[in-house]
Amino acid sequence: MVALALGVVTLGLGAASVLLDRLTHQPETGGPAADAFLTAVAVVPVTAVGTLLAARRPRNPIGWMLLAIIIVEASPTSQYLILDYRMHHGTLPLGGVAVVLQECWPMFLVLVTLLLWLFPDGTLPGGRWHRPAVVAAAGGVLTGLAMSSRGVLIAASGDVRIKANGDLANPLSGAFRVLSVVVIAGTLVAWAAWLAVQVPAYRHASGEHRQQLKWLYSGAAIFVFAYFGVFIATLALREVPGLSNQPVVNALTILGTAALPICMAVAVLKYRLYELNRIISRVISYTLITILLSAVFAALIVLATRVLPVRGSVAVAVATLVIAALFNPLRKRVQRAVDRRFNRARYDAEAIVAAFTARLRRSIDLDTLRGDLASAVHEAFQPAHVSVWLPGAGSYATLPAPARTSVDQPDT
């Protein structure tokens, strides 16, 4: 119930931000409908994931931390501060709460950092690094709380100064300047250390834990590339007259915001972890195929229009026919090459079946064939048991599958 209540509060804060944008006349993302849609798709997935994790895994702090992160990040504090202190001269309720939340950005950085280090089971690294990790985590939390206390001090003093954009205009003292530097530098160091740890952690991981890390890395990669795309779209389309970059930015923002928490939820809940290899393989394969075919199509158009006496729709039609003829052969070759690296289960299964077929052509002993068939089926599909029926001999046998040595085969 607590998780559900926090989820409802988080959704309410997201809805309030749309309303406060209208009341304070803040710049929107293409109108009220677009603003509401963007806020919903940015807040709802993270809130749903956090609520689900907190309800299904209450002892794992990841779900609770996701809810806390979205509350700190999505709370419409700037809009409410403008409405309260600039438009109503501080007469509205909860103004002090908005001031405190406005200055909680250090805790946002601390929570994101802890989220990475606690993934996937909610515990810090063990072994000889456990005590330093606990000390570093405690120090980060205390430093973030100390920096965030600035909002409490400003609200308690009653001297609240608000800029036109809703940020606090109160001067930053020397102690808080030092604390802000410590928080930012510590966050960067913690992220760099986490990245350095992930390489050996992934190489030594196996089975279920390896699949969980793949889900985390996939969500993080989508997040990074989406926001890198936002940066590129903002720079590239800003100077183009008559062309708005807002739809592109909105789509990439939605993708980046939703991908990471959803992937983390799948990893923590361990739901269909073993589908990821196929997803990665298909995404990479069709991306490569699209790039290659687009390059061939462009080259054919250039060749037809500049070298050959072919113009207009005829050149496009010829290039389209060539691309259609190339699609299936290219797809098979690219898919096989990508499966060899990213989807070893399918690649190895095909190799096992091919080897069994070759042995089948050379063998005539039924007992040998039955054993080979059971072994090939186990290696390719990992069943609980294998049943072999030989109708010609009138025999039926159920053979136990060999012991499974690994849930996940390492990439090579």
Coordinates of C-alpha atoms in Angstrom, one line a residue, residues 3-164:
A3 CA 4.4 1.8 -2.7
L4 CA 1.0 2.4 -4.3
A5 CA 0.5 5.6 -2.3
L6 CA 3.9 6.9 -3.4
G7 CA 3.1 6.0 -7.0
V8 CA -0.1 8.0 -6.8
V9 CA 1.6 10.9 -5.3
T10 CA 4.3 10.9 -8.0
L11 CA 1.7 10.8 -10.8
G12 CA -0.1 13.6 -9.0
L13 CA 3.1 15.7 -9.1
G14 CA 3.5 15.1 -12.8
A15 CA -0.1 16.1 -13.5
A16 CA 0.4 19.2 -11.3
S17 CA 3.4 20.3 -13.3
V18 CA 1.2 20.5 -16.5
L19 CA -1.4 22.6 -14.6
L20 CA 1.2 24.9 -13.1
D21 CA 2.8 25.5 -16.5
R22 CA -0.5 26.9 -17.6
L23 CA -1.0 29.0 -14.5
T24 CA 2.5 30.5 -14.5
H25 CA 2.7 30.9 -18.3
Q26 CA 5.9 28.9 -18.6
P27 CA 7.2 27.8 -22.0
E28 CA 5.6 24.6 -23.1
T29 CA 6.6 21.8 -25.6
G30 CA 4.2 22.6 -28.4
G31 CA 0.9 23.4 -26.6
P32 CA -1.1 22.0 -23.7
A33 CA -1.8 18.6 -25.2
A34 CA 1.8 18.0 -26.2
D35 CA 3.0 19.2 -22.8
A36 CA 0.7 16.9 -21.0
F37 CA 1.6 13.9 -23.3
L38 CA 5.4 14.5 -22.9
T39 CA 5.0 14.8 -19.1
A40 CA 2.9 11.6 -19.0
V41 CA 5.2 9.4 -21.0
A42 CA 8.2 10.7 -19.0
V43 CA 6.7 10.2 -15.6
V44 CA 4.3 7.3 -16.0
P45 CA 6.9 4.5 -17.0
V46 CA 9.3 5.4 -14.3
T47 CA 6.6 5.7 -11.7
A48 CA 5.0 2.4 -12.8
V49 CA 8.3 0.6 -12.7
G50 CA 9.2 2.0 -9.2
T51 CA 5.8 1.2 -7.8
L52 CA 6.0 -2.4 -9.2
L53 CA 9.5 -3.0 -7.9
A54 CA 8.6 -1.5 -4.5
A55 CA 5.5 -3.7 -4.2
R56 CA 7.0 -6.9 -5.5
R57 CA 10.5 -6.5 -4.0
P58 CA 9.9 -4.4 -0.9
R59 CA 13.3 -5.4 0.6
N60 CA 15.1 -4.3 -2.5
P61 CA 15.7 -0.5 -2.2
I62 CA 15.8 0.0 -6.0
G63 CA 12.1 0.5 -6.4
W64 CA 11.9 2.9 -3.5
M65 CA 14.8 4.9 -4.9
L66 CA 13.3 5.1 -8.3
L67 CA 10.2 6.7 -6.8
A68 CA 12.3 9.1 -4.7
I69 CA 14.3 10.1 -7.8
I70 CA 11.2 10.8 -9.9
I71 CA 9.6 12.8 -7.0
V72 CA 12.7 15.0 -6.7
E73 CA 13.1 15.4 -10.4
A74 CA 9.4 15.7 -11.5
S75 CA 8.1 17.8 -8.7
P76 CA 6.9 21.2 -10.2
T77 CA 8.8 23.2 -7.6
S78 CA 10.0 26.0 -9.9
Q79 CA 6.4 26.6 -11.2
Y80 CA 5.0 26.5 -7.7
L81 CA 7.6 28.9 -6.4
I82 CA 6.8 31.4 -9.2
L83 CA 3.1 31.0 -8.5
D84 CA 3.6 31.5 -4.7
Y85 CA 6.4 34.0 -4.2
R86 CA 6.3 36.0 -7.4
M87 CA 2.5 36.0 -8.2
H88 CA 1.0 35.7 -4.7
H89 CA 3.7 37.1 -2.5
G90 CA 4.2 34.0 -0.5
T91 CA 0.7 33.6 0.7
L92 CA 0.0 30.1 -0.7
P93 CA 0.5 26.9 1.4
L94 CA 3.4 24.5 1.0
G95 CA 5.8 27.2 -0.2
G96 CA 8.4 26.0 2.2
V97 CA 8.1 22.4 1.0
A98 CA 8.7 23.6 -2.6
V99 CA 11.8 25.5 -1.4
V100 CA 13.2 22.4 0.3
L101 CA 12.5 20.2 -2.8
Q102 CA 14.0 22.8 -5.1
E103 CA 17.3 22.4 -3.3
C104 CA 17.3 18.5 -3.3
W105 CA 19.2 18.2 -6.5
P106 CA 22.3 16.8 -4.6
M107 CA 20.1 13.9 -3.4
F108 CA 19.0 13.3 -6.9
L109 CA 22.7 12.7 -7.9
V110 CA 23.3 10.6 -4.8
L111 CA 20.3 8.4 -5.4
V112 CA 21.2 7.8 -9.1
T113 CA 24.7 6.8 -8.1
L114 CA 23.5 4.5 -5.4
L115 CA 21.0 3.0 -7.8
L116 CA 23.8 1.9 -10.1
W117 CA 25.9 0.5 -7.3
L118 CA 23.0 -1.4 -5.7
F119 CA 21.8 -3.0 -8.9
P120 CA 20.4 -5.7 -9.2
D121 CA 19.9 -7.3 -5.7
G122 CA 20.0 -4.0 -3.6
T123 CA 23.3 -4.7 -1.9
L124 CA 26.6 -3.0 -2.1
P125 CA 29.7 -4.9 -3.5
G126 CA 30.9 -7.7 -1.2
G127 CA 34.2 -9.0 -0.2
R128 CA 37.1 -6.7 0.6
W129 CA 35.3 -3.8 -1.1
H130 CA 32.2 -4.0 1.1
R131 CA 33.4 -1.8 3.9
P132 CA 34.8 1.0 1.7
A133 CA 31.6 0.9 -0.3
V134 CA 29.5 1.3 2.8
V135 CA 31.7 4.2 4.0
A136 CA 31.5 5.9 0.6
A137 CA 27.7 5.4 0.4
A138 CA 27.2 6.8 3.8
G139 CA 29.5 9.7 3.1
G140 CA 27.7 10.5 -0.1
V141 CA 24.3 10.4 1.5
L142 CA 25.4 12.7 4.4
T143 CA 27.1 15.1 2.0
G144 CA 23.9 15.2 -0.2
L145 CA 21.7 15.8 2.9
A146 CA 24.1 18.6 4.1
M147 CA 23.9 20.3 0.7
S148 CA 20.2 19.9 0.5
S149 CA 19.7 21.5 3.9
R150 CA 20.2 24.9 2.3
G151 CA 16.5 24.7 1.3
V152 CA 15.5 24.1 4.9
L153 CA 17.6 27.1 6.1
I154 CA 16.1 29.4 3.4
A155 CA 12.6 28.3 4.1
A156 CA 13.1 28.7 7.9
S157 CA 14.5 32.2 7.5
G158 CA 11.5 33.4 5.5
D159 CA 13.8 35.3 3.1
V160 CA 12.9 33.5 -0.1
R161 CA 14.1 35.1 -3.3
I162 CA 12.9 33.7 -6.6
K163 CA 14.3 34.2 -10.1
A164 CA 12.1 34.6 -13.2

